[in-house]
Amino acid sequence: MPRSPAPARAPSRAPRRAGAVVRWLRAGLLRSAAVLLLLAVWETAPRAGLVDATFLPPASEVARAWWGLLGDGQLGEHTRASLTRSFGGFAIAVAVAVPLGLLIGWYRPVAAFLGPLLELFRNTAALALLPVFVLLLGIGETSKVSIVVYACVWPILLNTISAVGNADPTLVRLARSMDLSTPRLFQKVILPSAVPVIFTGIRLAGAVSILVLVAAEMIGAKAGLGYLINASQFNFAIPQMYAGIVTISAIGVAFNQVLVAIERRLSLWRVPAA
C-alpha cells in the first residue's frame, strides 16, 4: 500500500524567538549609542589633555567617586532626602492641578474669573519666589516642598485646561444627545481624550520637580542631592560633584520612564495611527 504523506511539521518557534532577541538587542544598542559615545568622549577628553582634568575628571574617576559615596551611605541619604521632597511636592501638585484644570477648562465662568490670576503667576518663575517661600515658611522642609508644588502645578494645570478645551466637540454633542450626566460625560469622553495631553504636563512637572528642588537645596539645606553638589563644589571635591549630577540625571530618566509606562497603561483604548 502506498504510504500516506507525513504530516507537515509546525514551524519551529526558536528562530522567531532568536530574531526577536536580535531585534531587541539591536534596538537597545541603537538607543544607548549616543550615551556610550558621550561616556567615551568624557573618558578620553581629560586624559588626552583636551580639557582640564581638574575641572572635568574622566568618567571612570566619577564612577569611583559615585561608588564611594554609595558605599559610605552618603549617596543613599542625600537621594532619599531629595526624593521625599520632590515626589511629595509632585504628588500634591498632581492632586491639586488636575481637578482644578478640569474645572477651569469646563466651566467658562470659572476660567474668566481665575484667568487673570493664572496669567500673573504662570509668568513668575518659581525660583524667583524662593526667598518669599523661605521668609514665609522658613528654611525647613515645608518651604522646599512648597516651591516644588508651585513649580509643578503650572505645567499640569495649563495642559489640563488645554486638554479639556480641545476635546472633540462632535463627541461632546453626541454624548449630550444621549443624556449623559456631567460626571458620566467626563468619565466617558473628556478624560479619555484628555489623558495624553494631561500626561505631557505631568511629565514636564516630573522634570521640573527635580530641577527646582536641586536649586532650592543649594540654599539652606543640610541634606539632599543639591546640597551634595553644592558642598562638593565648595570643598573642591569635583568627582563627587559630578557623581551627584549623574545621580540626578538617572533619577530624572527613571521617573520619566515610569510616567510613560503609566500613560501607556491609561491609554490602551487608543487606536495607533496608521
PDB file of N, CA and C in Angstrom, residues 48-121:
ATOM      1  N   ALA A  48      43.374  62.947  27.324  1.00  0.00           N
ATOM      2  CA  ALA A  48      44.152  63.423  26.178  1.00  0.00           C
ATOM      3  C   ALA A  48      44.555  64.883  26.321  1.00  0.00           C
ATOM      4  N   GLY A  49      44.143  65.508  27.413  1.00  0.00           N
ATOM      5  CA  GLY A  49      44.505  66.901  27.638  1.00  0.00           C
ATOM      6  C   GLY A  49      43.660  67.895  26.883  1.00  0.00           C
ATOM      7  N   LEU A  50      42.534  67.454  26.320  1.00  0.00           N
ATOM      8  CA  LEU A  50      41.666  68.378  25.587  1.00  0.00           C
ATOM      9  C   LEU A  50      40.928  69.316  26.534  1.00  0.00           C
ATOM     10  N   VAL A  51      40.659  68.853  27.752  1.00  0.00           N
ATOM     11  CA  VAL A  51      40.069  69.691  28.800  1.00  0.00           C
ATOM     12  C   VAL A  51      40.868  69.466  30.073  1.00  0.00           C
ATOM     13  N   ASP A  52      40.751  70.392  30.993  1.00  0.00           N
ATOM     14  CA  ASP A  52      41.470  70.288  32.258  1.00  0.00           C
ATOM     15  C   ASP A  52      40.826  69.206  33.124  1.00  0.00           C
ATOM     16  N   ALA A  53      41.577  68.153  33.431  1.00  0.00           N
ATOM     17  CA  ALA A  53      41.049  67.043  34.227  1.00  0.00           C
ATOM     18  C   ALA A  53      40.713  67.458  35.646  1.00  0.00           C
ATOM     19  N   THR A  54      41.242  68.603  36.095  1.00  0.00           N
ATOM     20  CA  THR A  54      40.910  69.082  37.438  1.00  0.00           C
ATOM     21  C   THR A  54      39.438  69.478  37.518  1.00  0.00           C
ATOM     22  N   PHE A  55      38.938  70.056  36.441  1.00  0.00           N
ATOM     23  CA  PHE A  55      37.557  70.541  36.437  1.00  0.00           C
ATOM     24  C   PHE A  55      36.595  69.584  35.753  1.00  0.00           C
ATOM     25  N   LEU A  56      37.109  68.708  34.907  1.00  0.00           N
ATOM     26  CA  LEU A  56      36.279  67.676  34.289  1.00  0.00           C
ATOM     27  C   LEU A  56      37.044  66.358  34.344  1.00  0.00           C
ATOM     28  N   PRO A  57      36.951  65.650  35.472  1.00  0.00           N
ATOM     29  CA  PRO A  57      37.670  64.383  35.590  1.00  0.00           C
ATOM     30  C   PRO A  57      37.080  63.326  34.674  1.00  0.00           C
ATOM     31  N   PRO A  58      37.854  62.293  34.333  1.00  0.00           N
ATOM     32  CA  PRO A  58      37.334  61.227  33.471  1.00  0.00           C
ATOM     33  C   PRO A  58      36.114  60.546  34.078  1.00  0.00           C
ATOM     34  N   ALA A  59      35.322  59.940  33.215  1.00  0.00           N
ATOM     35  CA  ALA A  59      34.094  59.280  33.663  1.00  0.00           C
ATOM     36  C   ALA A  59      34.397  58.159  34.653  1.00  0.00           C
ATOM     37  N   SER A  60      35.512  57.443  34.467  1.00  0.00           N
ATOM     38  CA  SER A  60      35.857  56.352  35.385  1.00  0.00           C
ATOM     39  C   SER A  60      36.140  56.879  36.786  1.00  0.00           C
ATOM     40  N   GLU A  61      36.750  58.052  36.871  1.00  0.00           N
ATOM     41  CA  GLU A  61      37.017  58.643  38.178  1.00  0.00           C
ATOM     42  C   GLU A  61      35.720  59.075  38.858  1.00  0.00           C
ATOM     43  N   VAL A  62      34.798  59.606  38.078  1.00  0.00           N
ATOM     44  CA  VAL A  62      33.488  59.965  38.623  1.00  0.00           C
ATOM     45  C   VAL A  62      32.747  58.710  39.086  1.00  0.00           C
ATOM     46  N   ALA A  63      32.876  57.632  38.322  1.00  0.00           N
ATOM     47  CA  ALA A  63      32.231  56.372  38.715  1.00  0.00           C
ATOM     48  C   ALA A  63      32.791  55.857  40.038  1.00  0.00           C
ATOM     49  N   ARG A  64      34.113  55.958  40.234  1.00  0.00           N
ATOM     50  CA  ARG A  64      34.701  55.536  41.509  1.00  0.00           C
ATOM     51  C   ARG A  64      34.198  56.416  42.652  1.00  0.00           C
ATOM     52  N   ALA A  65      34.084  57.728  42.400  1.00  0.00           N
ATOM     53  CA  ALA A  65      33.562  58.618  43.437  1.00  0.00           C
ATOM     54  C   ALA A  65      32.106  58.278  43.765  1.00  0.00           C
ATOM     55  N   TRP A  66      31.327  57.971  42.733  1.00  0.00           N
ATOM     56  CA  TRP A  66      29.926  57.588  42.943  1.00  0.00           C
ATOM     57  C   TRP A  66      29.824  56.315  43.785  1.00  0.00           C
ATOM     58  N   TRP A  67      30.687  55.346  43.478  1.00  0.00           N
ATOM     59  CA  TRP A  67      30.682  54.100  44.225  1.00  0.00           C
ATOM     60  C   TRP A  67      31.110  54.333  45.679  1.00  0.00           C
ATOM     61  N   GLY A  68      32.069  55.224  45.875  1.00  0.00           N
ATOM     62  CA  GLY A  68      32.485  55.538  47.237  1.00  0.00           C
ATOM     63  C   GLY A  68      31.380  56.206  48.037  1.00  0.00           C
ATOM     64  N   LEU A  69      30.657  57.143  47.408  1.00  0.00           N
ATOM     65  CA  LEU A  69      29.532  57.790  48.084  1.00  0.00           C
ATOM     66  C   LEU A  69      28.428  56.787  48.400  1.00  0.00           C
ATOM     67  N   LEU A  70      28.230  55.836  47.499  1.00  0.00           N
ATOM     68  CA  LEU A  70      27.222  54.809  47.743  1.00  0.00           C
ATOM     69  C   LEU A  70      27.659  53.900  48.886  1.00  0.00           C
ATOM     70  N   GLY A  71      28.943  53.562  48.919  1.00  0.00           N
ATOM     71  CA  GLY A  71      29.438  52.644  49.944  1.00  0.00           C
ATOM     72  C   GLY A  71      29.384  53.218  51.344  1.00  0.00           C
ATOM     73  N   ASP A  72      29.681  54.513  51.503  1.00  0.00           N
ATOM     74  CA  ASP A  72      29.663  55.082  52.849  1.00  0.00           C
ATOM     75  C   ASP A  72      28.298  55.624  53.261  1.00  0.00           C
ATOM     76  N   GLY A  73      27.280  55.429  52.421  1.00  0.00           N
ATOM     77  CA  GLY A  73      25.907  55.787  52.787  1.00  0.00           C
ATOM     78  C   GLY A  73      25.508  57.218  52.478  1.00  0.00           C
ATOM     79  N   GLN A  74      26.456  58.053  52.054  1.00  0.00           N
ATOM     80  CA  GLN A  74      26.102  59.453  51.795  1.00  0.00           C
ATOM     81  C   GLN A  74      25.131  59.588  50.623  1.00  0.00           C
ATOM     82  N   LEU A  75      25.395  58.845  49.555  1.00  0.00           N
ATOM     83  CA  LEU A  75      24.546  58.965  48.375  1.00  0.00           C
ATOM     84  C   LEU A  75      23.114  58.536  48.686  1.00  0.00           C
ATOM     85  N   GLY A  76      22.965  57.451  49.417  1.00  0.00           N
ATOM     86  CA  GLY A  76      21.630  56.994  49.778  1.00  0.00           C
ATOM     87  C   GLY A  76      20.897  57.997  50.658  1.00  0.00           C
ATOM     88  N   GLU A  77      21.601  58.596  51.599  1.00  0.00           N
ATOM     89  CA  GLU A  77      20.976  59.580  52.493  1.00  0.00           C
ATOM     90  C   GLU A  77      20.510  60.809  51.721  1.00  0.00           C
ATOM     91  N   HIS A  78      21.384  61.343  50.873  1.00  0.00           N
ATOM     92  CA  HIS A  78      21.026  62.550  50.127  1.00  0.00           C
ATOM     93  C   HIS A  78      19.944  62.254  49.094  1.00  0.00           C
ATOM     94  N   THR A  79      20.016  61.103  48.437  1.00  0.00           N
ATOM     95  CA  THR A  79      18.994  60.746  47.456  1.00  0.00           C
ATOM     96  C   THR A  79      17.641  60.564  48.114  1.00  0.00           C
ATOM     97  N   ARG A  80      17.611  59.906  49.267  1.00  0.00           N
ATOM     98  CA  ARG A  80      16.359  59.700  49.983  1.00  0.00           C
ATOM     99  C   ARG A  80      15.725  61.035  50.374  1.00  0.00           C
ATOM    100  N   ALA A  81      16.540  61.974  50.847  1.00  0.00           N
ATOM    101  CA  ALA A  81      16.016  63.282  51.236  1.00  0.00           C
ATOM    102  C   ALA A  81      15.422  64.011  50.032  1.00  0.00           C
ATOM    103  N   SER A  82      16.126  63.972  48.892  1.00  0.00           N
ATOM    104  CA  SER A  82      15.638  64.666  47.700  1.00  0.00           C
ATOM    105  C   SER A  82      14.373  64.020  47.144  1.00  0.00           C
ATOM    106  N   LEU A  83      14.337  62.688  47.104  1.00  0.00           N
ATOM    107  CA  LEU A  83      13.170  62.007  46.556  1.00  0.00           C
ATOM    108  C   LEU A  83      11.935  62.256  47.410  1.00  0.00           C
ATOM    109  N   THR A  84      12.097  62.285  48.721  1.00  0.00           N
ATOM    110  CA  THR A  84      10.959  62.545  49.608  1.00  0.00           C
ATOM    111  C   THR A  84      10.372  63.921  49.327  1.00  0.00           C
ATOM    112  N   ARG A  85      11.227  64.915  49.214  1.00  0.00           N
ATOM    113  CA  ARG A  85      10.732  66.272  48.940  1.00  0.00           C
ATOM    114  C   ARG A  85      10.149  66.380  47.538  1.00  0.00           C
ATOM    115  N   SER A  86      10.881  65.850  46.552  1.00  0.00           N
ATOM    116  CA  SER A  86      10.468  66.006  45.164  1.00  0.00           C
ATOM    117  C   SER A  86       9.163  65.266  44.877  1.00  0.00           C
ATOM    118  N   PHE A  87       9.095  63.989  45.250  1.00  0.00           N
ATOM    119  CA  PHE A  87       7.902  63.216  44.950  1.00  0.00           C
ATOM    120  C   PHE A  87       6.718  63.667  45.794  1.00  0.00           C
ATOM    121  N   GLY A  88       6.976  64.130  47.022  1.00  0.00           N
ATOM    122  CA  GLY A  88       5.889  64.648  47.847  1.00  0.00           C
ATOM    123  C   GLY A  88       5.266  65.881  47.219  1.00  0.00           C
ATOM    124  N   GLY A  89       6.107  66.838  46.808  1.00  0.00           N
ATOM    125  CA  GLY A  89       5.586  68.028  46.155  1.00  0.00           C
ATOM    126  C   GLY A  89       4.924  67.723  44.834  1.00  0.00           C
ATOM    127  N   PHE A  90       5.497  66.792  44.076  1.00  0.00           N
ATOM    128  CA  PHE A  90       4.926  66.401  42.782  1.00  0.00           C
ATOM    129  C   PHE A  90       3.538  65.786  42.970  1.00  0.00           C
ATOM    130  N   ALA A  91       3.386  64.904  43.941  1.00  0.00           N
ATOM    131  CA  ALA A  91       2.093  64.254  44.175  1.00  0.00           C
ATOM    132  C   ALA A  91       1.033  65.276  44.586  1.00  0.00           C
ATOM    133  N   ILE A  92       1.411  66.224  45.436  1.00  0.00           N
ATOM    134  CA  ILE A  92       0.463  67.267  45.836  1.00  0.00           C
ATOM    135  C   ILE A  92       0.049  68.098  44.632  1.00  0.00           C
ATOM    136  N   ALA A  93       1.015  68.425  43.773  1.00  0.00           N
ATOM    137  CA  ALA A  93       0.710  69.230  42.591  1.00  0.00           C
ATOM    138  C   ALA A  93      -0.263  68.506  41.666  1.00  0.00           C
ATOM    139  N   VAL A  94      -0.061  67.205  41.457  1.00  0.00           N
ATOM    140  CA  VAL A  94      -0.977  66.437  40.600  1.00  0.00           C
ATOM    141  C   VAL A  94      -2.376  66.415  41.203  1.00  0.00           C
ATOM    142  N   ALA A  95      -2.454  66.180  42.525  1.00  0.00           N
ATOM    143  CA  ALA A  95      -3.756  66.104  43.197  1.00  0.00           C
ATOM    144  C   ALA A  95      -4.508  67.430  43.139  1.00  0.00           C
ATOM    145  N   VAL A  96      -3.787  68.535  43.100  1.00  0.00           N
ATOM    146  CA  VAL A  96      -4.425  69.858  43.065  1.00  0.00           C
ATOM    147  C   VAL A  96      -4.685  70.311  41.632  1.00  0.00           C
ATOM    148  N   ALA A  97      -3.711  70.164  40.748  1.00  0.00           N
ATOM    149  CA  ALA A  97      -3.773  70.789  39.426  1.00  0.00           C
ATOM    150  C   ALA A  97      -4.731  70.078  38.478  1.00  0.00           C
ATOM    151  N   VAL A  98      -4.801  68.750  38.534  1.00  0.00           N
ATOM    152  CA  VAL A  98      -5.674  68.042  37.588  1.00  0.00           C
ATOM    153  C   VAL A  98      -7.148  68.375  37.832  1.00  0.00           C
ATOM    154  N   PRO A  99      -7.684  68.233  39.063  1.00  0.00           N
ATOM    155  CA  PRO A  99      -9.093  68.620  39.258  1.00  0.00           C
ATOM    156  C   PRO A  99      -9.355  70.097  38.976  1.00  0.00           C
ATOM    157  N   LEU A 100      -8.419  70.965  39.397  1.00  0.00           N
ATOM    158  CA  LEU A 100      -8.603  72.391  39.139  1.00  0.00           C
ATOM    159  C   LEU A 100      -8.583  72.691  37.644  1.00  0.00           C
ATOM    160  N   GLY A 101      -7.695  72.031  36.906  1.00  0.00           N
ATOM    161  CA  GLY A 101      -7.650  72.231  35.466  1.00  0.00           C
ATOM    162  C   GLY A 101      -8.914  71.749  34.778  1.00  0.00           C
ATOM    163  N   LEU A 102      -9.457  70.621  35.230  1.00  0.00           N
ATOM    164  CA  LEU A 102     -10.721  70.136  34.664  1.00  0.00           C
ATOM    165  C   LEU A 102     -11.848  71.128  34.934  1.00  0.00           C
ATOM    166  N   LEU A 103     -11.862  71.684  36.129  1.00  0.00           N
ATOM    167  CA  LEU A 103     -12.899  72.647  36.489  1.00  0.00           C
ATOM    168  C   LEU A 103     -12.790  73.919  35.652  1.00  0.00           C
ATOM    169  N   ILE A 104     -11.578  74.456  35.536  1.00  0.00           N
ATOM    170  CA  ILE A 104     -11.382  75.690  34.775  1.00  0.00           C
ATOM    171  C   ILE A 104     -11.638  75.454  33.289  1.00  0.00           C
ATOM    172  N   GLY A 105     -11.201  74.314  32.780  1.00  0.00           N
ATOM    173  CA  GLY A 105     -11.378  74.040  31.361  1.00  0.00           C
ATOM    174  C   GLY A 105     -12.821  73.816  30.959  1.00  0.00           C
ATOM    175  N   TRP A 106     -13.626  73.343  31.897  1.00  0.00           N
ATOM    176  CA  TRP A 106     -15.009  73.001  31.562  1.00  0.00           C
ATOM    177  C   TRP A 106     -15.977  74.163  31.806  1.00  0.00           C
ATOM    178  N   TYR A 107     -15.782  74.893  32.886  1.00  0.00           N
ATOM    179  CA  TYR A 107     -16.710  75.959  33.256  1.00  0.00           C
ATOM    180  C   TYR A 107     -16.101  77.316  32.879  1.00  0.00           C
ATOM    181  N   ARG A 108     -16.689  77.954  31.888  1.00  0.00           N
ATOM    182  CA  ARG A 108     -16.138  79.219  31.407  1.00  0.00           C
ATOM    183  C   ARG A 108     -16.192  80.345  32.434  1.00  0.00           C
ATOM    184  N   PRO A 109     -17.227  80.445  33.263  1.00  0.00           N
ATOM    185  CA  PRO A 109     -17.196  81.498  34.285  1.00  0.00           C
ATOM    186  C   PRO A 109     -16.006  81.363  35.239  1.00  0.00           C
ATOM    187  N   VAL A 110     -15.665  80.122  35.584  1.00  0.00           N
ATOM    188  CA  VAL A 110     -14.508  79.903  36.455  1.00  0.00           C
ATOM    189  C   VAL A 110     -13.232  80.318  35.732  1.00  0.00           C
ATOM    190  N   ALA A 111     -13.128  79.996  34.444  1.00  0.00           N
ATOM    191  CA  ALA A 111     -11.950  80.385  33.666  1.00  0.00           C
ATOM    192  C   ALA A 111     -11.843  81.897  33.556  1.00  0.00           C
ATOM    193  N   ALA A 112     -12.977  82.572  33.346  1.00  0.00           N
ATOM    194  CA  ALA A 112     -12.950  84.029  33.244  1.00  0.00           C
ATOM    195  C   ALA A 112     -12.564  84.669  34.571  1.00  0.00           C
ATOM    196  N   PHE A 113     -12.992  84.070  35.675  1.00  0.00           N
ATOM    197  CA  PHE A 113     -12.692  84.625  36.995  1.00  0.00           C
ATOM    198  C   PHE A 113     -11.225  84.427  37.377  1.00  0.00           C
ATOM    199  N   LEU A 114     -10.705  83.225  37.119  1.00  0.00           N
ATOM    200  CA  LEU A 114      -9.342  82.913  37.543  1.00  0.00           C
ATOM    201  C   LEU A 114      -8.291  83.211  36.474  1.00  0.00           C
ATOM    202  N   GLY A 115      -8.716  83.509  35.249  1.00  0.00           N
ATOM    203  CA  GLY A 115      -7.766  83.721  34.163  1.00  0.00           C
ATOM    204  C   GLY A 115      -6.709  84.770  34.440  1.00  0.00           C
ATOM    205  N   PRO A 116      -7.077  85.987  34.853  1.00  0.00           N
ATOM    206  CA  PRO A 116      -6.045  86.999  35.120  1.00  0.00           C
ATOM    207  C   PRO A 116      -5.064  86.586  36.204  1.00  0.00           C
ATOM    208  N   LEU A 117      -5.569  85.900  37.241  1.00  0.00           N
ATOM    209  CA  LEU A 117      -4.681  85.458  38.319  1.00  0.00           C
ATOM    210  C   LEU A 117      -3.708  84.401  37.819  1.00  0.00           C
ATOM    211  N   LEU A 118      -4.188  83.503  36.984  1.00  0.00           N
ATOM    212  CA  LEU A 118      -3.316  82.470  36.429  1.00  0.00           C
ATOM    213  C   LEU A 118      -2.241  83.079  35.541  1.00  0.00           C
ATOM    214  N   GLU A 119      -2.618  84.052  34.726  1.00  0.00           N
ATOM    215  CA  GLU A 119      -1.636  84.702  33.859  1.00  0.00           C
ATOM    216  C   GLU A 119      -0.561  85.412  34.667  1.00  0.00           C
ATOM    217  N   LEU A 120      -0.958  85.977  35.814  1.00  0.00           N
ATOM    218  CA  LEU A 120       0.011  86.681  36.655  1.00  0.00           C
ATOM    219  C   LEU A 120       1.045  85.727  37.223  1.00  0.00           C
ATOM    220  N   PHE A 121       0.591  84.611  37.779  1.00  0.00           N
ATOM    221  CA  PHE A 121       1.503  83.716  38.475  1.00  0.00           C
ATOM    222  C   PHE A 121       2.231  82.755  37.540  1.00  0.00           C
TER     223      PHE A 121
END
